[in-house]
Short mmCIF file of C-alpha atoms and ligand atoms in Angstrom, two decimals:
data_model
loop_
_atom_site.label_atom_id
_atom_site.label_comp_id
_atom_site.label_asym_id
_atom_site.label_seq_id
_atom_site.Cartn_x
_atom_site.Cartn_y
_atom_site.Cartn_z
CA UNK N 343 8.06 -14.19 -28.59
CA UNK N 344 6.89 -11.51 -26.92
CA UNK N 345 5.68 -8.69 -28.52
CA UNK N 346 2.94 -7.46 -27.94
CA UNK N 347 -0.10 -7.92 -30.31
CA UNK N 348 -3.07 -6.43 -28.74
CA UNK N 349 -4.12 -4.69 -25.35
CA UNK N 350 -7.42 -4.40 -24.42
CA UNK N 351 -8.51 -2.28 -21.86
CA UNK N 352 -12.59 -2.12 -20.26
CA UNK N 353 -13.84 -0.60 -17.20
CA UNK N 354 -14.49 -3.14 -14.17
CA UNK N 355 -15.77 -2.96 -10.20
CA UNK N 356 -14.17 -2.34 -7.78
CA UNK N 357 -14.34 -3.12 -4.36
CA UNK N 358 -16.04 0.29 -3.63
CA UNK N 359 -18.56 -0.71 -6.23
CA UNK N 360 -16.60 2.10 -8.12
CA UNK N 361 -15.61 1.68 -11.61
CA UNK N 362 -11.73 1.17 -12.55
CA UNK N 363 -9.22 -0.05 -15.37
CA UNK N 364 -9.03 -3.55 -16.27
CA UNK N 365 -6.06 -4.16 -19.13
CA UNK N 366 -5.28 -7.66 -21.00
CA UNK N 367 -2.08 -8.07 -22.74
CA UNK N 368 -1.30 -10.32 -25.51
CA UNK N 369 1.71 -11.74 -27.00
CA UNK N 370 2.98 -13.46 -30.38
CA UNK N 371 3.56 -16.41 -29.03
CA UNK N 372 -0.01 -16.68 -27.19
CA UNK N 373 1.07 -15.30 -24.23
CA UNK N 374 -1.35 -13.46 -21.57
CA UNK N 375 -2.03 -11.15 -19.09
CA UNK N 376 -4.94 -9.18 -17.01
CA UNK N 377 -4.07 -6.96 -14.45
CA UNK N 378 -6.87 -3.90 -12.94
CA UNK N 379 -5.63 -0.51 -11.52
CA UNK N 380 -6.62 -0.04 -7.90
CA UNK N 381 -8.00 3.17 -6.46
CA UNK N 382 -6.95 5.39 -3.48
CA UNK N 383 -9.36 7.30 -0.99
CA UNK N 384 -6.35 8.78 1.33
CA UNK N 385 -4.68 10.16 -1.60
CA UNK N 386 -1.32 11.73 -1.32
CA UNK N 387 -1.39 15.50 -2.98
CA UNK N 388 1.61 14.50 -5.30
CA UNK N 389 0.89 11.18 -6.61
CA UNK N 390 0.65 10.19 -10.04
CA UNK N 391 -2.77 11.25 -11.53
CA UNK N 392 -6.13 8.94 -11.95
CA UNK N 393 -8.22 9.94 -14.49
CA UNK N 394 -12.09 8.88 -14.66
CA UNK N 395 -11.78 5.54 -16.41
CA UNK N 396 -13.34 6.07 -19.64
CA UNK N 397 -11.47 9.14 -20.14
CA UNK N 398 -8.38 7.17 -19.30
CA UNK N 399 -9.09 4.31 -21.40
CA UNK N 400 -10.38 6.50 -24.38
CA UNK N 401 -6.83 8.30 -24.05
CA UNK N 402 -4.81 5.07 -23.58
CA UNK N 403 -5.98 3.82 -26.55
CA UNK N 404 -5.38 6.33 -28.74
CA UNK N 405 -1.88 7.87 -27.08
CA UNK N 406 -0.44 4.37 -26.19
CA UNK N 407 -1.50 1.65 -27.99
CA UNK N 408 -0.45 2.13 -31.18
CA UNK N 409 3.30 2.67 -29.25
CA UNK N 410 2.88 -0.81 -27.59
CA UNK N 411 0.83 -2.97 -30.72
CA UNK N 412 3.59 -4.66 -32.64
CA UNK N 413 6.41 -2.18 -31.25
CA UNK N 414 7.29 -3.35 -27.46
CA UNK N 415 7.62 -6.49 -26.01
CA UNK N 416 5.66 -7.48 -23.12
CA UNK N 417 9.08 -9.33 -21.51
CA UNK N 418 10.75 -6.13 -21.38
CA UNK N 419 9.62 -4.53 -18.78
CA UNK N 420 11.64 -1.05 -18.88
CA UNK N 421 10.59 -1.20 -23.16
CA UNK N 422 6.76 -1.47 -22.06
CA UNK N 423 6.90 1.10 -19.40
CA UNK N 424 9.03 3.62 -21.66
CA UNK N 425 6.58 3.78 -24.23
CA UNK N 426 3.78 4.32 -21.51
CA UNK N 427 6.08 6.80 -20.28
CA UNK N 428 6.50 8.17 -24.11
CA UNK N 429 2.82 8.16 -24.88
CA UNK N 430 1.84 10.31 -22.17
CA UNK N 431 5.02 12.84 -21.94
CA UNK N 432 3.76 14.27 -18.47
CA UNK N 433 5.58 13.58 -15.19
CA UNK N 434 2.59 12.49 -13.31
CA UNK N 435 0.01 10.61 -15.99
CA UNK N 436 -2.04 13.10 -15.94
CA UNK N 437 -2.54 12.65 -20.18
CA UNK N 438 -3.94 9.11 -20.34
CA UNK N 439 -3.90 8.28 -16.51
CA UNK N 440 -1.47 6.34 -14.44
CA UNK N 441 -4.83 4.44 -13.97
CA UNK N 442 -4.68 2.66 -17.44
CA UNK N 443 -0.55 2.92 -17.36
CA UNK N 444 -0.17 1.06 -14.29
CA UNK N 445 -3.11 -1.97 -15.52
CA UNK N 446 -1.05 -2.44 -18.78
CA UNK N 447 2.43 -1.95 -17.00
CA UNK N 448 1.18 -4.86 -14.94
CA UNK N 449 -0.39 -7.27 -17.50
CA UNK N 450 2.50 -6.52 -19.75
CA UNK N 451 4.76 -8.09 -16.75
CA UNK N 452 2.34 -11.03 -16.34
CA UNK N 453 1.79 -12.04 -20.16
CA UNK N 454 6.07 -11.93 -20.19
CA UNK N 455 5.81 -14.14 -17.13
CA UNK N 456 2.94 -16.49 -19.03
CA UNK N 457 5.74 -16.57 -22.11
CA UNK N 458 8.59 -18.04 -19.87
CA UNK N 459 6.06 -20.33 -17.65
CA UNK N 460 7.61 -18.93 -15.02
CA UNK N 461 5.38 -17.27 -11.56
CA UNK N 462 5.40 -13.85 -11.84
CA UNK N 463 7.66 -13.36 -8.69
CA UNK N 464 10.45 -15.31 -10.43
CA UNK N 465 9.80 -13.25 -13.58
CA UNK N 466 10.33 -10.23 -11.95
CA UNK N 467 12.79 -11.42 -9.13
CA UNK N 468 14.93 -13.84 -10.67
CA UNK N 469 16.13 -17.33 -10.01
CA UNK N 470 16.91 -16.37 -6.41
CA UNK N 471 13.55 -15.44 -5.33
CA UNK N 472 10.87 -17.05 -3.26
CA UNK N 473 12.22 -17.90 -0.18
CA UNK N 474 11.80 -14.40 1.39
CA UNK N 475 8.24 -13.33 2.63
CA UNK N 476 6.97 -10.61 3.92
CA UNK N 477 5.17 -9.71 7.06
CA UNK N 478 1.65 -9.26 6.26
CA UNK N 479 -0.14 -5.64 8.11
CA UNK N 480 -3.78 -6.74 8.47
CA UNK N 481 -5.98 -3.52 8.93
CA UNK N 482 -8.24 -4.62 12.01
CA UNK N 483 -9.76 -1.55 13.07
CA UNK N 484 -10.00 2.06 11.27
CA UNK N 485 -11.75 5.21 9.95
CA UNK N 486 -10.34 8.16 8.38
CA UNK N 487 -11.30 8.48 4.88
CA UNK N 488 -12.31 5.03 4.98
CA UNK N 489 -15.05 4.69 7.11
CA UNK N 490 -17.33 7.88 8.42
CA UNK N 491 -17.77 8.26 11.71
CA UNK N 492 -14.91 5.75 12.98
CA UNK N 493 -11.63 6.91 15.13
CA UNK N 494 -9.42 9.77 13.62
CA UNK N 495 -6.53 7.23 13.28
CA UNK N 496 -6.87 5.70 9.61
CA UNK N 497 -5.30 2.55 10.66
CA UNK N 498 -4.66 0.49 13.27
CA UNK N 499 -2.16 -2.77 11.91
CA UNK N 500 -1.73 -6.56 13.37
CA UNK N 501 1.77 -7.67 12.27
CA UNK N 502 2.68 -10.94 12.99
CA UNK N 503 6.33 -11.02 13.24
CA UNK N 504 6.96 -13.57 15.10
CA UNK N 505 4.94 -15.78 12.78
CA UNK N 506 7.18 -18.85 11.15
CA UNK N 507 5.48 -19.24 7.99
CA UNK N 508 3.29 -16.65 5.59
CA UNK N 509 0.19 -18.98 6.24
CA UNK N 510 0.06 -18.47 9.83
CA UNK N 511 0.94 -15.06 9.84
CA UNK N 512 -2.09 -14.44 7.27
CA UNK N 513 -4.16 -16.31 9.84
CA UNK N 514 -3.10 -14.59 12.49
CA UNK N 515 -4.44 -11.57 10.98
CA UNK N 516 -7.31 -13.04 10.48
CA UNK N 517 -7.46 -13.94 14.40
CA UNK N 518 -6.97 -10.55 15.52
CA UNK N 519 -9.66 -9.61 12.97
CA UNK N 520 -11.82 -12.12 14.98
CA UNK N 521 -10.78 -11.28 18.06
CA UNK N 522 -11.61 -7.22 17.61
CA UNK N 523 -15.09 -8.37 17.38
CA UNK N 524 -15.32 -10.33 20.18
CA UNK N 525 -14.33 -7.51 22.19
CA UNK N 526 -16.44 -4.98 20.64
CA UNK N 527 -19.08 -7.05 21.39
CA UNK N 528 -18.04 -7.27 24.49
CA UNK N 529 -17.90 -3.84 24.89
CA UNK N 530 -21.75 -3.17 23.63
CA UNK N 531 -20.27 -1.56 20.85
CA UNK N 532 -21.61 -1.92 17.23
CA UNK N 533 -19.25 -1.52 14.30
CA UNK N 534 -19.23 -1.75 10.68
CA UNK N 535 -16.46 -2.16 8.65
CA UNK N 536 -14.68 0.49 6.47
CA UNK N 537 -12.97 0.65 3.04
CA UNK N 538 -10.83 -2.46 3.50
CA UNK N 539 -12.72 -4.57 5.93
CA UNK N 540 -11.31 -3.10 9.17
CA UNK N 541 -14.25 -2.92 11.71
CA UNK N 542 -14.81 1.13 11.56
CA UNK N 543 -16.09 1.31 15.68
CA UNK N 544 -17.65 5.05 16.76
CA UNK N 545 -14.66 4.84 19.11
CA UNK N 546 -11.93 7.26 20.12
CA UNK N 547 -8.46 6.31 19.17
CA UNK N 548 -7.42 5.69 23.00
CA UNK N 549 -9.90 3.21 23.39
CA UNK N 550 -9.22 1.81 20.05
CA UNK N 551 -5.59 1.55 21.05
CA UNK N 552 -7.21 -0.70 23.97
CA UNK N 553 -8.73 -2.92 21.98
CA UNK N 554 -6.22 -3.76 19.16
CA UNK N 555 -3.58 -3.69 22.11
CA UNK N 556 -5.71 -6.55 23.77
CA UNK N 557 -6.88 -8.39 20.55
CA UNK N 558 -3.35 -8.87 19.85
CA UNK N 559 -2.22 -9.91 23.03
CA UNK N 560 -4.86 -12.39 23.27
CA UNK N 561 -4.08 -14.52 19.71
CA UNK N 562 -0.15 -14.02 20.72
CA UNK N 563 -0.99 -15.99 23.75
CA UNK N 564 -3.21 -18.82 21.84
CA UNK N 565 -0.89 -19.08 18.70
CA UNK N 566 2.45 -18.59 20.73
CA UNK N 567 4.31 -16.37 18.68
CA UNK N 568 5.33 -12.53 18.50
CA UNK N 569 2.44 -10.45 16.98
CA UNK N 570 2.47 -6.21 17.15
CA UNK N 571 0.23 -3.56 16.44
CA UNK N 572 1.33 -0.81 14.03
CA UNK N 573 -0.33 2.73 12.33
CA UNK N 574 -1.32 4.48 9.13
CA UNK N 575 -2.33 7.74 11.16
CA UNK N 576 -2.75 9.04 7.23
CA UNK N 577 -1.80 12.55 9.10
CA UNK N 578 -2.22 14.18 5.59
CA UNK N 579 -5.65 14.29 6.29
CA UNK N 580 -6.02 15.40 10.16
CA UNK N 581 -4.01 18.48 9.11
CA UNK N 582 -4.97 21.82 9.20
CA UNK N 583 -2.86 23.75 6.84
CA UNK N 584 -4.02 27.35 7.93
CA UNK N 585 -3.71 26.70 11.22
CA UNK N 586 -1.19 24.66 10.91
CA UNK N 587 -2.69 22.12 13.67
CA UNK N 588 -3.77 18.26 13.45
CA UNK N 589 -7.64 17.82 14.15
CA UNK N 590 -8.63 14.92 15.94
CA UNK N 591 -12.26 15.69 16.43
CA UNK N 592 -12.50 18.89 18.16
CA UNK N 593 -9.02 17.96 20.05
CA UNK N 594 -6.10 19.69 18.33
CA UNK N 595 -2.48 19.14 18.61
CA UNK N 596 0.39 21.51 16.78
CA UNK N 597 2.75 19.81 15.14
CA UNK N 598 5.52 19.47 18.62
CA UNK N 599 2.82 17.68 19.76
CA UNK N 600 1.67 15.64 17.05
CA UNK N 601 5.46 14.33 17.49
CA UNK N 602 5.33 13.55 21.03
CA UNK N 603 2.04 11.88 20.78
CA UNK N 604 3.35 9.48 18.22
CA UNK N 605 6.49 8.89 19.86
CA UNK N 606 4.43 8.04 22.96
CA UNK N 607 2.12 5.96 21.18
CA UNK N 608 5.29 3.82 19.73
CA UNK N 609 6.36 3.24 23.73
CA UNK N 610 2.95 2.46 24.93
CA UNK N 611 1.91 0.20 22.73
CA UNK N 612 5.47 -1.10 21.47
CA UNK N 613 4.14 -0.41 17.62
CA UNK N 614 6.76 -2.30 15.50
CA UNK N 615 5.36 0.18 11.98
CA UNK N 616 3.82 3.66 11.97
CA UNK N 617 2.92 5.37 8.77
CA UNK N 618 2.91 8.93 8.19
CA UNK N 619 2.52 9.94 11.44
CA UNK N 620 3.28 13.86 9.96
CA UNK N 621 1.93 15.76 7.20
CA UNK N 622 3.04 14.72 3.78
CA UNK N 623 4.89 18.14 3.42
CA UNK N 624 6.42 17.66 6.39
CA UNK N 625 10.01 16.41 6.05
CA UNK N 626 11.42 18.43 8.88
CA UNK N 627 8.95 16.85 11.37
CA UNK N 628 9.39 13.40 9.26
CA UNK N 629 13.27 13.48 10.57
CA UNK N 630 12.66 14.38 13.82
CA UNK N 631 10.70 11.73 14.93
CA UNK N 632 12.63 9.34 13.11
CA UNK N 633 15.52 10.56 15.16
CA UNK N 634 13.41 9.79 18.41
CA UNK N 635 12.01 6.63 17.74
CA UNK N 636 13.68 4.93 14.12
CA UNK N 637 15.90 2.61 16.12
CA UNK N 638 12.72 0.82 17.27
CA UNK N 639 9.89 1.00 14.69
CA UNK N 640 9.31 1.89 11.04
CA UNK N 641 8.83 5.23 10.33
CA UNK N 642 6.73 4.53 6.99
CA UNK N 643 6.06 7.20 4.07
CA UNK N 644 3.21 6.47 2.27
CA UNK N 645 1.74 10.35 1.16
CA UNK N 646 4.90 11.74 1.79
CA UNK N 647 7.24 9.61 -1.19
CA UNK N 648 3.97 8.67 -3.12
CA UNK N 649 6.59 5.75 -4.65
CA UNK N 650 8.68 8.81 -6.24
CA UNK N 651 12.66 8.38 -6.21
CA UNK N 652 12.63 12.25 -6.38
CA UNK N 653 10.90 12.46 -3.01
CA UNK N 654 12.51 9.36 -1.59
CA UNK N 655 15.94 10.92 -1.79
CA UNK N 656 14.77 14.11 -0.45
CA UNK N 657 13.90 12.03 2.74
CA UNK N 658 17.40 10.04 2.42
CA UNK N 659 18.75 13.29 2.76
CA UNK N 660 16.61 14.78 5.17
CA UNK N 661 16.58 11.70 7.49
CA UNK N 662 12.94 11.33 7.18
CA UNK N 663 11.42 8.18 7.72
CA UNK N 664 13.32 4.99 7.40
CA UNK N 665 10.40 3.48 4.93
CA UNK N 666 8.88 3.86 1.98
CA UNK N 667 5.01 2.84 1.25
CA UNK N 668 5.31 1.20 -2.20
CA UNK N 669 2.22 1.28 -4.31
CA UNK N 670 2.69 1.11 -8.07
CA UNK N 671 -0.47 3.24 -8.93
CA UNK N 672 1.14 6.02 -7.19
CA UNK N 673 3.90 6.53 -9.97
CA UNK N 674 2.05 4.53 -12.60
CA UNK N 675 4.92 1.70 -13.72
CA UNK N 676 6.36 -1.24 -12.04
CA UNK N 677 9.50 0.12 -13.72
CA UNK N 678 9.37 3.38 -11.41
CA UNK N 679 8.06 1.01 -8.22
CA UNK N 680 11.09 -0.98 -8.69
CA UNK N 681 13.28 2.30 -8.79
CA UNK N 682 12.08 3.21 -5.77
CA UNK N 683 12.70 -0.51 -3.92
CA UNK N 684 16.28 0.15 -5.25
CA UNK N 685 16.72 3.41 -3.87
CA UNK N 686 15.20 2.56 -0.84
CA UNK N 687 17.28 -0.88 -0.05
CA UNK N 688 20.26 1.27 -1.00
CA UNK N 689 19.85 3.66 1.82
CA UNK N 690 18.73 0.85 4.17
CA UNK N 691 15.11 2.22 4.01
CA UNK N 692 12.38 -1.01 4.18
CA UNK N 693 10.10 -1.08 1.54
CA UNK N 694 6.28 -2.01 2.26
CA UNK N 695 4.26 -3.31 -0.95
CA UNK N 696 0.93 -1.77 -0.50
CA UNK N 697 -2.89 -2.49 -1.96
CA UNK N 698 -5.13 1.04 -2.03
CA UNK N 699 -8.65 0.89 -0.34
CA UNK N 700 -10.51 0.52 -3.51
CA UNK N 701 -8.87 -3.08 -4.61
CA UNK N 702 -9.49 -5.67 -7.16
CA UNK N 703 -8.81 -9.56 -7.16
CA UNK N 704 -5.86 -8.72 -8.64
CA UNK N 705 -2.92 -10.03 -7.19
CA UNK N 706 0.17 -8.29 -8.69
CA UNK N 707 1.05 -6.89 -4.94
CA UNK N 708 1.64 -10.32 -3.57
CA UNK N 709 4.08 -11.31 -6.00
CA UNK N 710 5.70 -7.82 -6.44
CA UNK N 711 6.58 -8.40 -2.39
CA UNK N 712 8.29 -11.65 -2.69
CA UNK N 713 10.15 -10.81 -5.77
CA UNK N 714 11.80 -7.28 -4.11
CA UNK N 715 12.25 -9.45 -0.45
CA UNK N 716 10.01 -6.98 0.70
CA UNK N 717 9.87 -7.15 4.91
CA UNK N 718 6.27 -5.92 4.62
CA UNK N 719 2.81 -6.42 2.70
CA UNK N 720 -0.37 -3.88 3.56
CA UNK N 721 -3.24 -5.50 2.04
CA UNK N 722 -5.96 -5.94 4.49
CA UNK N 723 -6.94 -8.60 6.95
CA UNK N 724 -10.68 -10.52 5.02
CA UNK N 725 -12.61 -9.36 2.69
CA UNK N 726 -12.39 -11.02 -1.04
CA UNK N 727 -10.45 -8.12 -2.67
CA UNK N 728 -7.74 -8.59 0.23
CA UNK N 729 -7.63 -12.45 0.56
CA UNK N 730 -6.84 -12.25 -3.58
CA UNK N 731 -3.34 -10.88 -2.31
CA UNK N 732 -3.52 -12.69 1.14
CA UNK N 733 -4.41 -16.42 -0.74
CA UNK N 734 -1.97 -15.86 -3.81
CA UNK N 735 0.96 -15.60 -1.16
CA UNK N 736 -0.02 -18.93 0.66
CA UNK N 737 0.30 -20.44 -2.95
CA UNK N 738 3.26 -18.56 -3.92
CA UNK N 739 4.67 -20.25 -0.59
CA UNK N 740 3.29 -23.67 -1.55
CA UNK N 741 4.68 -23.37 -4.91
CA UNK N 742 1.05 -24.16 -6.67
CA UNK N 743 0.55 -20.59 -8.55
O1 LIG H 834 -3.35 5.25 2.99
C1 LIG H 834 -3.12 4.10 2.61
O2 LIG H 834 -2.06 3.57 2.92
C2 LIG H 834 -4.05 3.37 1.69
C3 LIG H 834 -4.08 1.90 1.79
O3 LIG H 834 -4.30 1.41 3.08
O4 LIG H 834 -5.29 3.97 1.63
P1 LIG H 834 -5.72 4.69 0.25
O5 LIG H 834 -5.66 3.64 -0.80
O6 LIG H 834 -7.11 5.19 0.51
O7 LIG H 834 -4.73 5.78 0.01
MG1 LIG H 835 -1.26 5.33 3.98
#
């Protein structure tokens, strides 16, 4: 019922106004599915490899498709991501583009789901799933790669954990969101917003610490339940491999201090999730702040695991981190996202289902979180591309998808 009968593949928008990988899937029995490839800005060096999306799809269609037309079935999962697997033969995609593997790996899941009538959650959860949901991170303030000219800090998180249902804690976000501009305003300080709809302020990252700090104390107190702030320092990027030094600006720190810093930070402002706070080489550095501060916040690896089991259990072994980023365009399969979930919830490491800043509507992320129990979701705070994810989870809740 079903195998698969076509695949189409075209080039879309994205949010950046950047063109990316759109992939339908079709099955004998009439089934369907359309999932899009997001894109990355903050790119971790060893993730798997985008390719420009014409190349990509030119490659896909003639490496893959005739391995997935009339030979796999969209249902099995493992069968459709082998033969993606197969058809490229590289370890990282870098043949016909984990781009254009990780669209059909994604509409293949969705036209099985469309077969059974089934959500795609249940599809790829079971029976059992739908009761657990995560924690949305709503990106309220940020720069980095995403925004020029913003503070050095990529990301600065609301997390409503206190929140009793997914609906309010979405709102919440939202709040805080609301809330950031109030102050700014306040302040006399203009913003625009960056990559993912985070206001991008000309602001050092002390006085955006202020801010979020104050933003979320202020919708804890009117909604009445626990909300935190949390990191993606994206450290990858301040780092200064000769001189082996983080650059904030023109302020420097080695990487002792880069530690103590962070460790500080998680104190000060009582963050509850801080994502690579270290250099995505950096296991060593990795453990030992894990070992200061893991018994009271996430340490998150986003550019350090790049959703890779291979790196994962180096940091099992290492003690580094006690999370994993999860974002299925970094390895290029939900089969090899899932591996990672496994490996990570079998070393009590949390896994964190994560958009990229250049998003779609697509809304694969939501349900990928609720059907792994995922504690965490990263996919933004407003903007259209980020409600997709942000909405579909209120209905997933509500039953109505
Ligand atoms: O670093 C990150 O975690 C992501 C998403 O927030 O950014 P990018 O997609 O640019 O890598
Ligand atoms: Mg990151």
């Amino acid at each position: 019922m079903t195998l698969v009968t076509d695949v189409r593949l075209r080039r879309i928008l994205d949010s950046r106004g950047n063109p990316t990988v759109e992939a339908d899937v079709l099955t004998e029995s009439g089934g369907f599915g359309r999932a899009a490839a997001p894109s990355g800005a903050s790119t971790g060096e060893f993730e798997a490899i985008e390719l420009p999306p014409s190349e990509s799809i030119a490659a896909t269609r003639e490496r893959a498709l005739p391995r997935l037309i009339g030979e796999v079935h969209a249902g099995n999962q493992r069968e459709v991501d082998n033969a993606l697997r197969a058809a490229d033969g590289t370890e990282n995609f870098s043949e016909i583009g984990a781009n254009s593997a990780v669209a059909i790996s994604m509409a293949a899941a969705k036209a099985g789901a469309d077969v059974l009538g089934a959500p795609l959650y249940q599809h790829l959860g079971g029976a059992f799933r739908g009761g657990d949901f995560p924690t949305p991170l709503g990106n309220v303030v940020g720069g980095g790669e995403h925004a020029a000219k913003a503070t050095h800090i990529q990301e600065f998180l609301s997390a409503p954990v206190g929140a009793p249902s997914i609906d309010e804690a979405v709102f919440a976000n939202a709040a805080v969101h609301a809330r950031v501009a109030e102050i700014l305003d306040d302040r006399d300080i203009a913003a625009a917003k960056g990559d993912e709809g985070a206001w991008a302020p000309a602001v050092d990252d002390s006085e955006a610490f202020e801010i979020v700090d104050e933003a979320v104390s202020d919708v804890e107190d009117d909604l009445g339940f626990e909300i935190r702030a949390g990191l993606d320092v994206a450290a990858a990027e301040l780092y200064d491999e000769d001189d082996d030094v983080y650059r904030y600006g023109d302020k420097e720190r080695s990487t002792d201090e880069q530690i103590d810093y962070i460790a500080d930070l998680v104190d000060e402002y009582d963050l509850v999730y801080v994502e690579d706070p270290l250099d995505e080489n950096d296991y060593d550095g990795f453990a030992e702040l894990t070992d200061r501060v893991g018994d009271r916040t996430l340490i998150c690896g986003d550019d350090l695991f790049v959703t890779n089991v291979e790196r994962l259990q180096t940091g099992i072994d290492e003690g580094a981190a006690n999370s994993i980023l999860i974002k299925p365009n970094q390895i290029g399969t939900l089969s090899d996202a899932f591996d990672a979930i496994e490996l990570a919830t079998q070393h009590g490491y949390d896994s964190v289902i994560s958009h990229r800043s250049g998003e779609t509507e697509d809304t694969t992320i939501a349900h990928l979180a609720v059907a792994t129990a995922a504690p965490f979701i990263k996919t933004g705070a407003v903007g259209g591309e980020r409600t997709a994810k942000l909405n579909e989870l209120i209905r997933i809740a509500d039953d109505a998808v």
